Amino acid sequence: NLNNKEDTDMPDNENVSAAELQECLKGVDYPADRNELIEAAKDNEAPQNVMVFLERIPDKEYETPVDVSKELGNANDNMAA
């Protein structure tokens, strides 16, 4: 990911890794809805690409961190379509 620093003006889910996502969601008390995830990410000073990803995921209750990570796959599939 270090090679595409020029692309910073194009927020893009593909730059979000599952590990980075979970790092940004430290301290979330699951189950959590999208707003709680966004608040936690802000508290953890998440980078812009993670914030954009969280704003795009469905507004529903996520039972576990894995449920949130599954949205990474869905988002990348949708971007490719």
Short mmCIF file of C-alpha atoms in Angstrom, two decimals:
data_model
loop_
_atom_site.label_atom_id
_atom_site.label_comp_id
_atom_site.label_asym_id
_atom_site.label_seq_id
_atom_site.Cartn_x
_atom_site.Cartn_y
_atom_site.Cartn_z
CA ASN A 1 0.00 0.00 0.00
CA LEU A 2 2.94 2.37 0.44
CA ASN A 3 3.38 2.63 -3.32
CA ASN A 4 0.08 4.40 -4.00
CA LYS A 5 0.57 7.53 -1.91
CA GLU A 6 -0.41 9.60 -4.95
CA ASP A 7 -3.92 8.16 -4.73
CA THR A 8 -4.74 9.79 -1.39
CA ASP A 9 -7.35 12.07 -2.97
CA MET A 10 -9.31 9.00 -4.10
CA PRO A 11 -10.77 7.36 -1.00
CA ASP A 12 -10.90 3.70 -1.79
CA ASN A 13 -11.93 0.67 0.23
CA GLU A 14 -9.24 -1.47 -1.34
CA ASN A 15 -6.66 0.41 0.71
CA VAL A 16 -8.30 -0.80 3.94
CA SER A 17 -6.95 -4.08 5.27
CA ALA A 18 -8.80 -6.21 7.80
CA ALA A 19 -5.92 -5.70 10.25
CA GLU A 20 -6.03 -1.92 9.82
CA LEU A 21 -9.80 -1.93 10.22
CA GLN A 22 -9.67 -3.87 13.49
CA GLU A 23 -6.91 -1.61 14.78
CA CYS A 24 -9.20 1.38 14.15
CA LEU A 25 -12.11 -0.35 15.91
CA LYS A 26 -10.28 -1.15 19.14
CA GLY A 27 -12.51 -0.81 22.15
CA VAL A 28 -15.82 -1.35 20.34
CA ASP A 29 -18.41 -3.07 22.52
CA TYR A 30 -20.13 -5.55 20.21
CA PRO A 31 -22.83 -5.84 19.06
CA ALA A 32 -22.43 -2.36 17.59
CA ASP A 33 -24.16 -0.37 14.88
CA ARG A 34 -22.47 1.66 12.17
CA ASN A 35 -22.54 4.89 14.17
CA GLU A 36 -20.79 3.22 17.11
CA LEU A 37 -18.13 1.89 14.74
CA ILE A 38 -17.61 5.36 13.25
CA GLU A 39 -17.32 6.91 16.73
CA ALA A 40 -14.78 4.29 17.80
CA ALA A 41 -12.77 4.84 14.62
CA LYS A 42 -12.72 8.61 15.28
CA ASP A 43 -11.56 7.98 18.85
CA ASN A 44 -8.78 5.77 17.47
CA GLU A 45 -7.81 8.48 14.93
CA ALA A 46 -8.58 6.24 11.97
CA PRO A 47 -7.25 7.35 8.59
CA GLN A 48 -9.60 8.81 5.97
CA ASN A 49 -9.87 5.59 3.95
CA VAL A 50 -11.18 3.70 7.00
CA MET A 51 -13.69 6.48 7.78
CA VAL A 52 -14.98 6.44 4.18
CA PHE A 53 -15.33 2.66 4.33
CA LEU A 54 -17.31 2.80 7.59
CA GLU A 55 -19.61 5.50 6.22
CA ARG A 56 -20.42 3.27 3.23
CA ILE A 57 -21.21 0.01 5.02
CA PRO A 58 -24.86 -0.90 5.67
CA ASP A 59 -26.36 0.70 8.78
CA LYS A 60 -27.12 -2.44 10.76
CA GLU A 61 -26.01 -4.17 13.92
CA TYR A 62 -22.65 -5.95 13.68
CA GLU A 63 -22.32 -8.84 16.15
CA THR A 64 -18.53 -9.30 15.97
CA PRO A 65 -15.42 -7.72 14.43
CA VAL A 66 -15.57 -10.48 11.79
CA ASP A 67 -19.00 -9.21 10.67
CA VAL A 68 -17.46 -5.80 10.01
CA SER A 69 -14.50 -7.35 8.16
CA LYS A 70 -16.92 -9.23 5.89
CA GLU A 71 -18.08 -5.83 4.61
CA LEU A 72 -14.54 -5.23 3.33
CA GLY A 73 -15.00 -8.11 0.91
CA ASN A 74 -18.45 -6.91 -0.08
CA ALA A 75 -17.26 -3.36 -0.62
CA ASN A 76 -14.35 -4.48 -2.78
CA ASP A 77 -16.69 -6.67 -4.84
CA ASN A 78 -19.03 -3.71 -5.36
CA MET A 79 -16.17 -1.44 -6.38
CA ALA A 80 -15.09 -3.93 -9.01
CA ALA A 81 -18.57 -4.27 -10.51
#
